Structure formats: C-alpha cells, structure tokens
PDB file of C-alpha atoms in Angstrom:
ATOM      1  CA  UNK A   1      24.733  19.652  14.129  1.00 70.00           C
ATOM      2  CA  UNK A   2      21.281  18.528  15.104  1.00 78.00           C
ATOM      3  CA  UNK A   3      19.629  16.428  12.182  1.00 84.00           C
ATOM      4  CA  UNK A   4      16.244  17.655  12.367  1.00 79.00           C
ATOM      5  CA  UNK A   5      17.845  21.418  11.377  1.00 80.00           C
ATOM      6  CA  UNK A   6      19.790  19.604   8.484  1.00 86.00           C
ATOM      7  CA  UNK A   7      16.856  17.847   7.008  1.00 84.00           C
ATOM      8  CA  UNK A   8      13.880  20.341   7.693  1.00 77.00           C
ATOM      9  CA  UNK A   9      15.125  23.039   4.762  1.00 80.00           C
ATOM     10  CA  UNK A  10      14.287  19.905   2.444  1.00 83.00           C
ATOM     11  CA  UNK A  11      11.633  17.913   3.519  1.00 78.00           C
ATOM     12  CA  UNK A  12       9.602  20.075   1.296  1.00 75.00           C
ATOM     13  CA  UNK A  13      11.522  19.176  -1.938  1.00 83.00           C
ATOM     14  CA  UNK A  14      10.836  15.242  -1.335  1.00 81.00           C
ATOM     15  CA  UNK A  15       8.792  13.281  -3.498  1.00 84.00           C
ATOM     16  CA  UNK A  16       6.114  10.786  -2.248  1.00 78.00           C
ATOM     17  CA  UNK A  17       8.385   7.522  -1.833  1.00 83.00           C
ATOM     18  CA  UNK A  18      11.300   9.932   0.004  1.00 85.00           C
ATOM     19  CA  UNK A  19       8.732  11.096   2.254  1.00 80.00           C
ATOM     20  CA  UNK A  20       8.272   7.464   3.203  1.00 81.00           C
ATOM     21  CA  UNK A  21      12.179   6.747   3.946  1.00 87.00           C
ATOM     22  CA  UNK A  22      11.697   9.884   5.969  1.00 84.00           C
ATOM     23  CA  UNK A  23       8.932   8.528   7.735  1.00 78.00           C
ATOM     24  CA  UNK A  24      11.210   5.648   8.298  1.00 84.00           C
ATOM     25  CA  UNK A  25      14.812   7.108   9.318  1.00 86.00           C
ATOM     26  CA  UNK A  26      12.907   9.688  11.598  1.00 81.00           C
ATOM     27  CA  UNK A  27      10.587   6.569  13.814  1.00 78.00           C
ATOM     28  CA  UNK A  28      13.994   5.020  13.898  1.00 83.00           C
ATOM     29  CA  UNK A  29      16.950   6.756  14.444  1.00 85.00           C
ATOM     30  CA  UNK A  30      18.182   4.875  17.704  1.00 86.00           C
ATOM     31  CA  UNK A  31      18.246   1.374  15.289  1.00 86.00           C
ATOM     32  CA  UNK A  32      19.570   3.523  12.240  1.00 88.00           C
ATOM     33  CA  UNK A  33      22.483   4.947  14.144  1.00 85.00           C
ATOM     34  CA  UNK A  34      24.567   1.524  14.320  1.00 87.00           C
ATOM     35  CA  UNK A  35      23.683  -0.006  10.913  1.00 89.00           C
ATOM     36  CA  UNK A  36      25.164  -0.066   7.820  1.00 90.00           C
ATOM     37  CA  UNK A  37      23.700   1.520   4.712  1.00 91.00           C
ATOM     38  CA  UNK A  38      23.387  -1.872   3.552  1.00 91.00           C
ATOM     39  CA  UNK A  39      21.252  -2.964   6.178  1.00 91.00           C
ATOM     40  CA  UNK A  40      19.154   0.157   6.231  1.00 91.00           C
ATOM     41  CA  UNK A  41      18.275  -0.199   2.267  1.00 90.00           C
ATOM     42  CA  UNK A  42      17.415  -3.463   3.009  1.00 90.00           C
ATOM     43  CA  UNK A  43      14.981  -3.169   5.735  1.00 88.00           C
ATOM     44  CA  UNK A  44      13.523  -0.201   3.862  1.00 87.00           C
ATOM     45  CA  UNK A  45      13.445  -2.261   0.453  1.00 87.00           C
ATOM     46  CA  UNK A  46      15.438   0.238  -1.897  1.00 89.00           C
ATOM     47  CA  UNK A  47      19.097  -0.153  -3.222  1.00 91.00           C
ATOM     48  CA  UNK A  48      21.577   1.506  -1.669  1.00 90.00           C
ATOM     49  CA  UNK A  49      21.985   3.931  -4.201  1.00 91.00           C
ATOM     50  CA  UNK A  50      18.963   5.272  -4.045  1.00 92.00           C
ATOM     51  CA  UNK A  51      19.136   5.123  -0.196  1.00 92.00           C
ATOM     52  CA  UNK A  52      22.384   7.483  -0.569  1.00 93.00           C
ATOM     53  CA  UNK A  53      20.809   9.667  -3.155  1.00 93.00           C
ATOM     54  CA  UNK A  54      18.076  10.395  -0.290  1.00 93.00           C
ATOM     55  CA  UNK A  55      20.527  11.082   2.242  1.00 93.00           C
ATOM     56  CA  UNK A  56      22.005  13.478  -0.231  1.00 93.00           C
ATOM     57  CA  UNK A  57      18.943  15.046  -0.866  1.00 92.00           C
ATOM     58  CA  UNK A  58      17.928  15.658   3.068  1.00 91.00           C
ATOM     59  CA  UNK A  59      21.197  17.635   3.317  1.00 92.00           C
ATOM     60  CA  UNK A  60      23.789  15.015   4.263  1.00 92.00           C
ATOM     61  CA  UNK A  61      27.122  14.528   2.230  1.00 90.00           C
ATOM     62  CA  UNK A  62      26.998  10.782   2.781  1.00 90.00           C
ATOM     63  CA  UNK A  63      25.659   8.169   4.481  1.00 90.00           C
ATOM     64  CA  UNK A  64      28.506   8.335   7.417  1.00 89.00           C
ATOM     65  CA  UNK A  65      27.914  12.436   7.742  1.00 91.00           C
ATOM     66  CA  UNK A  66      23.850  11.060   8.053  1.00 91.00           C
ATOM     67  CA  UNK A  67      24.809   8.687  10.664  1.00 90.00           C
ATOM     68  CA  UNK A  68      27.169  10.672  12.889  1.00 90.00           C
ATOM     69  CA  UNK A  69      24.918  13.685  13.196  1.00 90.00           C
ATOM     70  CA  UNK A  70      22.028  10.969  14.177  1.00 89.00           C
ATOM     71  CA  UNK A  71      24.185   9.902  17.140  1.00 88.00           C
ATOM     72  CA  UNK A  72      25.003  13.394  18.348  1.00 85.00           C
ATOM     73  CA  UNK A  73      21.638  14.345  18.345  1.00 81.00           C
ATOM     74  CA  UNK A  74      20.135  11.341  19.893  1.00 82.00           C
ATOM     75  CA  UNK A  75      23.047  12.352  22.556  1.00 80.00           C
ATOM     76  CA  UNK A  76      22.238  15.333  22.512  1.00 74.00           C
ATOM     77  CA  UNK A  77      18.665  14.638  23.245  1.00 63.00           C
ATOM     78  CA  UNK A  78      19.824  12.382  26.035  1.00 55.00           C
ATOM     79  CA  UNK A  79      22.010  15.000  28.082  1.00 48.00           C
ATOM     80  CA  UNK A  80      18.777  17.860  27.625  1.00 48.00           C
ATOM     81  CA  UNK A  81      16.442  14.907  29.038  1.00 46.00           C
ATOM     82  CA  UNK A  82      19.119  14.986  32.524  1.00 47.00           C
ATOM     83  CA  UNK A  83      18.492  18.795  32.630  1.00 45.00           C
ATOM     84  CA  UNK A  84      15.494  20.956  33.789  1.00 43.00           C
ATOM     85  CA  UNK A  85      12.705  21.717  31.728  1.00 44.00           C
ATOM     86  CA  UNK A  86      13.755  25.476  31.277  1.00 43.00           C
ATOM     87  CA  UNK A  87      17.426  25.709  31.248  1.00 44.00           C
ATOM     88  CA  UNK A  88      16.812  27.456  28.366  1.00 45.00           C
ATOM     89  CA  UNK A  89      15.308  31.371  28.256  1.00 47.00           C
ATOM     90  CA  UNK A  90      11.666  32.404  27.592  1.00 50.00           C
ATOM     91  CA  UNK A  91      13.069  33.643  24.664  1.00 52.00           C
ATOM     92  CA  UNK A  92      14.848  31.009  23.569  1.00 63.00           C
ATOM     93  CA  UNK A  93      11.732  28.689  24.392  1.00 68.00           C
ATOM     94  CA  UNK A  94       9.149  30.820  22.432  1.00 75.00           C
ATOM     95  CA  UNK A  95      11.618  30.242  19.750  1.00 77.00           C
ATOM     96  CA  UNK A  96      12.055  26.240  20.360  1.00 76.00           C
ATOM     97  CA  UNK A  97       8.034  26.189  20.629  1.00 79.00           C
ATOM     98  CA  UNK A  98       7.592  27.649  17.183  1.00 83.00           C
ATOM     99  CA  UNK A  99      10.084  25.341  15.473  1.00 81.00           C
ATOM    100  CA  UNK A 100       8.362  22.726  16.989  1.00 82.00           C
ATOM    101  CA  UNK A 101       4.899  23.752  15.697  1.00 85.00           C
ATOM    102  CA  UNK A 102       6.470  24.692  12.132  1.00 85.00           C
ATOM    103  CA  UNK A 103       8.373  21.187  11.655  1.00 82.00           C
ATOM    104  CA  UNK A 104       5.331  18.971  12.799  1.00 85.00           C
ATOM    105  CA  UNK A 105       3.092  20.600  10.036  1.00 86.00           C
ATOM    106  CA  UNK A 106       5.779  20.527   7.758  1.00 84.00           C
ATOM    107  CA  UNK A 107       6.347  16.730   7.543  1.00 83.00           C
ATOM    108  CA  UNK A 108       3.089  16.194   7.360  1.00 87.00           C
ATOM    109  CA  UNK A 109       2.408  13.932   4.232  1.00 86.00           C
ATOM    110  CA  UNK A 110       0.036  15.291   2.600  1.00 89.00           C
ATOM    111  CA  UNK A 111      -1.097  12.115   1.038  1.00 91.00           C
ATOM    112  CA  UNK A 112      -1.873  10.671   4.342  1.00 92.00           C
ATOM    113  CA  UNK A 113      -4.102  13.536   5.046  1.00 93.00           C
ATOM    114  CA  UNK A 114      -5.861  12.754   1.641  1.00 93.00           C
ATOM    115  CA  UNK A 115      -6.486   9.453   2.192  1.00 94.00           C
ATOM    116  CA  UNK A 116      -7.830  10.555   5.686  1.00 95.00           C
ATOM    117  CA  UNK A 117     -10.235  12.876   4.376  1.00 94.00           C
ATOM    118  CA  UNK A 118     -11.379  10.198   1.161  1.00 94.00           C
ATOM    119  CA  UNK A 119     -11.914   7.553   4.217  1.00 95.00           C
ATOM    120  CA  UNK A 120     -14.247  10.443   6.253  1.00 94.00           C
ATOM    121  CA  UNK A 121     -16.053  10.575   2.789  1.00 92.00           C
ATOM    122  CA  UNK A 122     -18.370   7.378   3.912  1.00 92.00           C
ATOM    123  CA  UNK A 123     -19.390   8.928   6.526  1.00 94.00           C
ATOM    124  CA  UNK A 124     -17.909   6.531   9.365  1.00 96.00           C
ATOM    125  CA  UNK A 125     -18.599   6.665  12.850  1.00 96.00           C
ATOM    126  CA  UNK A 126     -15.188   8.476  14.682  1.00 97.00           C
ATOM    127  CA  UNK A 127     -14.176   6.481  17.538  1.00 97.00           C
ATOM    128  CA  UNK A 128     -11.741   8.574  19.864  1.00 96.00           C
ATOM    129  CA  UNK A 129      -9.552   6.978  22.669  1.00 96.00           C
ATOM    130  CA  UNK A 130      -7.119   8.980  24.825  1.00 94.00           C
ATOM    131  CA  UNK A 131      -6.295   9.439  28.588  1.00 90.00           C
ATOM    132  CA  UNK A 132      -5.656  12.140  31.156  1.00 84.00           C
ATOM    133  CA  UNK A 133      -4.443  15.478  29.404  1.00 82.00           C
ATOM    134  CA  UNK A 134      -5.133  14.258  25.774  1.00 88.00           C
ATOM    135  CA  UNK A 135      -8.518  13.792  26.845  1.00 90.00           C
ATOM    136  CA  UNK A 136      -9.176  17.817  26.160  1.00 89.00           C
ATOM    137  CA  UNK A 137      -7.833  17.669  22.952  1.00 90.00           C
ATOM    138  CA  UNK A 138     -10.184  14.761  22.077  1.00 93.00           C
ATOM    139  CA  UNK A 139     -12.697  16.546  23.476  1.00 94.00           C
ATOM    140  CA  UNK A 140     -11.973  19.306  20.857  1.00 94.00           C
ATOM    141  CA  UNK A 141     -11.441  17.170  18.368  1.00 94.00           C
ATOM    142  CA  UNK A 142     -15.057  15.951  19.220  1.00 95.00           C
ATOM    143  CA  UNK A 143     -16.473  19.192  18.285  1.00 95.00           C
ATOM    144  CA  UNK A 144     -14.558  19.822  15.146  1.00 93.00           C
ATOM    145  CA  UNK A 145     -16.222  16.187  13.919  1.00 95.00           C
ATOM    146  CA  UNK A 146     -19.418  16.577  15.349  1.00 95.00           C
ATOM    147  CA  UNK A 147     -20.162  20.188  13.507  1.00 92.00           C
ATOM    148  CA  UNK A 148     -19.503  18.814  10.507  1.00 91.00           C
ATOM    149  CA  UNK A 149     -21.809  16.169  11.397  1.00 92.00           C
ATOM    150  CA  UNK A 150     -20.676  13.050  12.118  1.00 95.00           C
ATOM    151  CA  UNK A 151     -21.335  10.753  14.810  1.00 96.00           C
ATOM    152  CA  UNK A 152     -18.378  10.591  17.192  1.00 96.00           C
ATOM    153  CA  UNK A 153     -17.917   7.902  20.384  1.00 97.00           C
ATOM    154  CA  UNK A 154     -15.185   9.578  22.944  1.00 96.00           C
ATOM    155  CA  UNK A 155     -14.948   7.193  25.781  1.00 94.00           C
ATOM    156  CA  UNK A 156     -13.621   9.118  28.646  1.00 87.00           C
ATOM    157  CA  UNK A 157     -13.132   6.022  31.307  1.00 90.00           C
ATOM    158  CA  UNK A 158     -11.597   2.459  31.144  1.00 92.00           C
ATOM    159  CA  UNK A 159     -15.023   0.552  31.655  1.00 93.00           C
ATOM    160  CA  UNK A 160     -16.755   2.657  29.013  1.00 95.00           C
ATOM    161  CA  UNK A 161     -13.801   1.768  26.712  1.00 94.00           C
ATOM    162  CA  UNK A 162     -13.389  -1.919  27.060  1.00 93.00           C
ATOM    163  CA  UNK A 163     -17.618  -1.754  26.352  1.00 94.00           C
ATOM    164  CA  UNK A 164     -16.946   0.576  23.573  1.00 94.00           C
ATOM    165  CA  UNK A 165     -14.089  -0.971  21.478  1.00 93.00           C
ATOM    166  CA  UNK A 166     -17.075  -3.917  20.864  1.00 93.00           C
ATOM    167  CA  UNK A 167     -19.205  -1.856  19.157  1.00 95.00           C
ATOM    168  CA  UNK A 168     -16.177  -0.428  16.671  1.00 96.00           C
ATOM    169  CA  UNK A 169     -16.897  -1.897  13.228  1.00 95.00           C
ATOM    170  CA  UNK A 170     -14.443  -2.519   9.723  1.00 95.00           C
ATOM    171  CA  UNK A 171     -16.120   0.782   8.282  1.00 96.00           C
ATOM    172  CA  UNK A 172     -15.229   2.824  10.842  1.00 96.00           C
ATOM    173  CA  UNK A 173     -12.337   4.899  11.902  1.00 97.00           C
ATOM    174  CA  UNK A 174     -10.565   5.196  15.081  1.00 96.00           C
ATOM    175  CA  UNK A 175      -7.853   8.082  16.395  1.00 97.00           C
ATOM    176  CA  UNK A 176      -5.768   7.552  18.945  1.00 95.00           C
ATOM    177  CA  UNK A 177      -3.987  10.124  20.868  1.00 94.00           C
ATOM    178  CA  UNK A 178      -0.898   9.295  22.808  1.00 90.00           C
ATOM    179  CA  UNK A 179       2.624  11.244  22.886  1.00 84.00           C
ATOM    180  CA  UNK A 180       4.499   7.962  24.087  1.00 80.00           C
ATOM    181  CA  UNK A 181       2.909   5.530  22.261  1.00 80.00           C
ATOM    182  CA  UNK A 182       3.822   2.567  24.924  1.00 80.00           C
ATOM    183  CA  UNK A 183       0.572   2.409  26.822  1.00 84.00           C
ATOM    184  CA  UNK A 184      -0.562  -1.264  27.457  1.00 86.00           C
ATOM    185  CA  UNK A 185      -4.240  -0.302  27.244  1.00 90.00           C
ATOM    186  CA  UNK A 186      -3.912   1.258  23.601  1.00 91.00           C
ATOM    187  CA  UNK A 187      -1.286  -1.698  22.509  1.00 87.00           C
ATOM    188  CA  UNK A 188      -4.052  -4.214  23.433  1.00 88.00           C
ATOM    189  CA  UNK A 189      -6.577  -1.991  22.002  1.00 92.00           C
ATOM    190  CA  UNK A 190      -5.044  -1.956  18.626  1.00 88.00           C
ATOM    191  CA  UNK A 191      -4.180  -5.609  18.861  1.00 87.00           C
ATOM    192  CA  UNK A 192      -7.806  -6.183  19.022  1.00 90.00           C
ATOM    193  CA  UNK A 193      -8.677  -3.719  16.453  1.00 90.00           C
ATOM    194  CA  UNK A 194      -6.051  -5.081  13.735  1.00 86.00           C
ATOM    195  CA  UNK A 195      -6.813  -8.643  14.072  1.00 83.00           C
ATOM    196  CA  UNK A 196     -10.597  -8.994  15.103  1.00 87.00           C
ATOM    197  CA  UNK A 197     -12.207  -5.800  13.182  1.00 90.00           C
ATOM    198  CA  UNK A 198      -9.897  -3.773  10.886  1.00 92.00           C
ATOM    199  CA  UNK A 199     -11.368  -0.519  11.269  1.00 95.00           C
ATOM    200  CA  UNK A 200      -8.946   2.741  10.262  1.00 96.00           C
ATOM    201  CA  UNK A 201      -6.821   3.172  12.306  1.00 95.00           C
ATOM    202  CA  UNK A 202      -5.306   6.389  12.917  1.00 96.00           C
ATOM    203  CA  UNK A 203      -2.511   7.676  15.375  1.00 94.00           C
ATOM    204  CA  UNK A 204      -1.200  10.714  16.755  1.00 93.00           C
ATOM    205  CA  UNK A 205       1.883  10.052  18.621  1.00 90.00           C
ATOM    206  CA  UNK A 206       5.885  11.607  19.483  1.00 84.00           C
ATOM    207  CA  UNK A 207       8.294  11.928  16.658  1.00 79.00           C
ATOM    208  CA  UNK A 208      10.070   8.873  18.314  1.00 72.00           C
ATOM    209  CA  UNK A 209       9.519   5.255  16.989  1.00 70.00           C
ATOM    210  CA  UNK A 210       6.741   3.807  19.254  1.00 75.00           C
ATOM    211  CA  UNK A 211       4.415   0.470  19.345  1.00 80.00           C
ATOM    212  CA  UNK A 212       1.654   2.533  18.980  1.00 86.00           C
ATOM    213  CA  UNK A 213       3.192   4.495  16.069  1.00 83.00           C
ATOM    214  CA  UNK A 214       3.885   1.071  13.991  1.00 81.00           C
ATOM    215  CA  UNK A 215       0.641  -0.764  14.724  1.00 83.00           C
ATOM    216  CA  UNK A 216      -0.901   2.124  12.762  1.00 89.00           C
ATOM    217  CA  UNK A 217      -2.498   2.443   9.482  1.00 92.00           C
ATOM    218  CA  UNK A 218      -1.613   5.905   9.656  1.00 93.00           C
ATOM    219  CA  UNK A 219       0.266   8.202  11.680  1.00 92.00           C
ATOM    220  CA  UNK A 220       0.429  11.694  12.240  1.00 92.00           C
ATOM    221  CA  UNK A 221       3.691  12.780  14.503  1.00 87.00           C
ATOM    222  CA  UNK A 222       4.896  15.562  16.401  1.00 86.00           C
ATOM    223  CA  UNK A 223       7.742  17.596  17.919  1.00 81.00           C
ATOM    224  CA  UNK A 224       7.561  19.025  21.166  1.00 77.00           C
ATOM    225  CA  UNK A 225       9.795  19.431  24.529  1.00 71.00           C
ATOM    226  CA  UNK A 226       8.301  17.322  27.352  1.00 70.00           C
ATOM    227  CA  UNK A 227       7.902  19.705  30.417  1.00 71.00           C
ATOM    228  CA  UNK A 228       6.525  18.823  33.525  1.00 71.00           C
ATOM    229  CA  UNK A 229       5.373  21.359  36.876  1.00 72.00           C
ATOM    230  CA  UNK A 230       5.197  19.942  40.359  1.00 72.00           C
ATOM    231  CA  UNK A 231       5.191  16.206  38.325  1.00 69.00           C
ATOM    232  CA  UNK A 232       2.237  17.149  36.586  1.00 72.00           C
ATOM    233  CA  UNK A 233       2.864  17.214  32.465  1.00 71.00           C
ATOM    234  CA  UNK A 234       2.520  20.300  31.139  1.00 74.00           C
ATOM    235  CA  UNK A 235       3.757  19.632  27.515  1.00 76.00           C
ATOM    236  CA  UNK A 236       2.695  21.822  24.445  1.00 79.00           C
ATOM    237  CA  UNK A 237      -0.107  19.931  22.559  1.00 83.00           C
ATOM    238  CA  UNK A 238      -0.553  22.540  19.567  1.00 88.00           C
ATOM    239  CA  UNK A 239       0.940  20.560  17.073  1.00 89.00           C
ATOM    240  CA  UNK A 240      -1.839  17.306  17.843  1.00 90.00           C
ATOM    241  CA  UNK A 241      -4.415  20.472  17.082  1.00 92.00           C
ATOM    242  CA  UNK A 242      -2.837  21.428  13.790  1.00 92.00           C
ATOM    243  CA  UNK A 243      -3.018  17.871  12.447  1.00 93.00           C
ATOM    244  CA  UNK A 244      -6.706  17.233  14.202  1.00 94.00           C
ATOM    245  CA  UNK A 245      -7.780  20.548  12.131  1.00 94.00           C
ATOM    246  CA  UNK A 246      -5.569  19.462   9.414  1.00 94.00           C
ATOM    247  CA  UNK A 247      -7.554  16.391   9.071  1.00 94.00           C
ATOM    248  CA  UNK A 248     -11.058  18.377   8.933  1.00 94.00           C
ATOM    249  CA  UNK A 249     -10.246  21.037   6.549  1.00 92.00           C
ATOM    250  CA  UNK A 250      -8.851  18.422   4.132  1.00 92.00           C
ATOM    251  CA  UNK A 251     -11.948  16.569   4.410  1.00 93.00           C
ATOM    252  CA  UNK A 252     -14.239  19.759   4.079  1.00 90.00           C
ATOM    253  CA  UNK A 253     -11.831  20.815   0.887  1.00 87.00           C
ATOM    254  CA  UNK A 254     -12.712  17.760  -0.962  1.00 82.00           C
ATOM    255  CA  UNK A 255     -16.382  17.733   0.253  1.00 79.00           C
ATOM    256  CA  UNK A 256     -18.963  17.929  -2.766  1.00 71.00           C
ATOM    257  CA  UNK A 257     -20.244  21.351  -3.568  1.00 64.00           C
ATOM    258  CA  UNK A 258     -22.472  22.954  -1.550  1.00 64.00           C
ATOM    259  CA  UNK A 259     -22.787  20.008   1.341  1.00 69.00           C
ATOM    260  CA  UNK A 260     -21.468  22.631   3.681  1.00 67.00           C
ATOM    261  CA  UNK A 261     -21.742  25.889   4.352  1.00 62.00           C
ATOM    262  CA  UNK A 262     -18.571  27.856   5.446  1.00 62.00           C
ATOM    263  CA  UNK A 263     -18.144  31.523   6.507  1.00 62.00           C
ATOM    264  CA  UNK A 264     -14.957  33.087   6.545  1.00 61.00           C
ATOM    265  CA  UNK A 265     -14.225  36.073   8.891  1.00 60.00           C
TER     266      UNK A 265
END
C-alpha cells in the first residue's frame, strides 16, 4: 500500500485543524515513521486520541497500520529513486502525471489560499525569487500579477537579488519557488526576511519536509516525479501553475465589485 492512495479518497472530508496534522504527517513522514503515537501527539500538540481518531479518518485502522504503510512507501520511494526515470510506460506515466496534478490541488488548504488572497487585498508589492528552470514559471507568475495590476520585483540574477531583498518591506509579500527547498541562498534569504523585515512569506516547494518549507508563513506543496534528460531536469512543474493561478483567482473572487473586469470565453 502506498499512503498517499490511502489518504487521498479523504483528504476532502477533513476539517480545518485535520488538514493541519495532515500538513504535518505529510512534511514529515521520515521522523513520523519511528515514533510513537505518543510522541507524535505531542509534537503536534493534540491527545492521542484525537491523533488516532485522525489516522482513522485518513483511512488507516490504527496508528501501527499508519506507520507501517509510511515505511513501505518511503521504501518504496527509495528503490524508484535507484531506477530510471521511465521504467514505467507512457501510459502508465500519463497516468502517474495526472495523479500528481489531481493530489497537489487537492490538499490544497483552502484557508491558506484565503488568507493569501485577503493579504493581496493591500495591494503589496510581489517580490519573486527563484533560479534556473523555476525562473519561467516566475516569469509567468509575473504576468498573472502584473495584469491584475500590481507591482511585481522578479530578480533574475544573484547580484540583483542580494540588492533586491533590501528594498523588501513588512507590508509586502514574497514567493519563493523551489522543489527542494535546501538551497543556501533562499535559507539565508528567509533568515533575513523572518528576523530583520517580516514580510509574507510564501513558499512553493516538494511534498517532502524541507528548510525552506518550515521557515514559511505559508506553503503551498506539490507532487511530482523528478526526471532528468542528459542531466538536465526536466521535471513536470504544472502543479506550481495550478497553485500560482490558484492564488490569483482567489484573490480576483474576493475582489470588490466591479474593480475588475473579466471575460469568460
């Protein structure tokens, strides 16, 4: 059994405090694997009943099922990382790729979106940071912000960005793109950020837990298989433009009547 097709069938039935243990379990399944139910409820400040009761609701019979199905597919992911990228057919990909797509907009929390689009409300200038083939989907993300007019910053080089981070402000709000979420550059970046300006911060990062992830006033993650041709990375980014749109539409839905004008087709 692979947990992630265990829990997805009812993610959408959680309420707004299970969505946060699922948050939780799903950035840290490598640390949840080996500890008790005990220790788990602890470090996510519920009882242990009502830790169980969540496992029960995701799909799990009890907390050992929850546990040994988190180490097989943490193995599992393991032994696929040792293979090649397409051991699987084009078939079977297409259908891996839309699972993948499907899932990361499902766990979405809607509330984070919300608070997202309340934040955009003020009219903050978008700060944008991201490096080599996230760089395009900034760039897109650019465009999305900028036609529905905000002022957007989207350093593109390291020297521009060290000059750039200076100018970021507490009312603004700052994305940052990065599957991995272990760069040294963004680490330090956010270091700076939390403890010298406090601007929003928001990331967009792996399903795995990551520095980058937990630094984070929010996060947005995905689900995708890494692929790589001729060492170049060739991994599916959809799922970052789902949220990225995700984030606009939200914004525009709440927007006060009449401030924009959209056409549908």
């Amino acid at each position: 059994m692979d947990f992630f097709e265990v829990v997805n069938p009812h993610v959408p039935e959680l309420t707004k405090n299970e969505h946060l243990l699922f948050d939780y379990v799903v950035k840290n399944l490598n640390a949840i694997k080996n500890k008790s139910i005990r220790e788990i409820s602890d470090d996510c400040f519920v009882s242990t009943t009502t830790f169980l009761r969540f496992v029960r609701k995701i799909g799990f019979s009890g907390y050992s099922e929850f546990t040994t199905v988190i180490k097989y597919t943490l193995l599992n992911q393991t032994i696929q990382e040792k293979a090649s990228p397409f051991v699987v057919s084009q078939k079977d990909y297409r259908e891996e790729y839309l699972k993948n797509i499907n899932e990361s907009v499902r766990v979405i929390d809607t509330q984070k979106l919300i608070t997202v689009a309340e934040y955009l409300k003020s009219k903050p200038i978008i700060y944008l940071f991201a490096k080599g083939m996230n760089k395009q989907l900034m760039n897109y993300a650019k465009y999305l912000f900028v036609a529905a007019g905000f002022l957007v910053v989207f350093p593109d080089d390291h020297p521009t960005r060290k000059v750039v981070q200076k100018q970021i402000t507490s009312k603004d709000i700052v994305f940052v793109l990065t599957y991995q979420g272990k760069d040294e550059e963004w680490i330090h970046l956010m270091q700076y950020l939390k403890n010298k300006i406090q601007p929003l911060v928001v990331s967009l990062t792996g399903a795995d837990n990551n520095v980058v992830q937990n630094m984070s006033d929010i996060n947005f993650y995905v689900f995708t298989d890494e692929l790589f041709l001729n060492k170049m990375e060739i991994t599916s980014h959809i799922s970052i433009i789902a949220i990225l749109e995700l984030i606009l539409y939200q914004y525009l839905e709440s927007a006060d009547d009449g401030e924009y004008h959209l056409v549908f087709r």
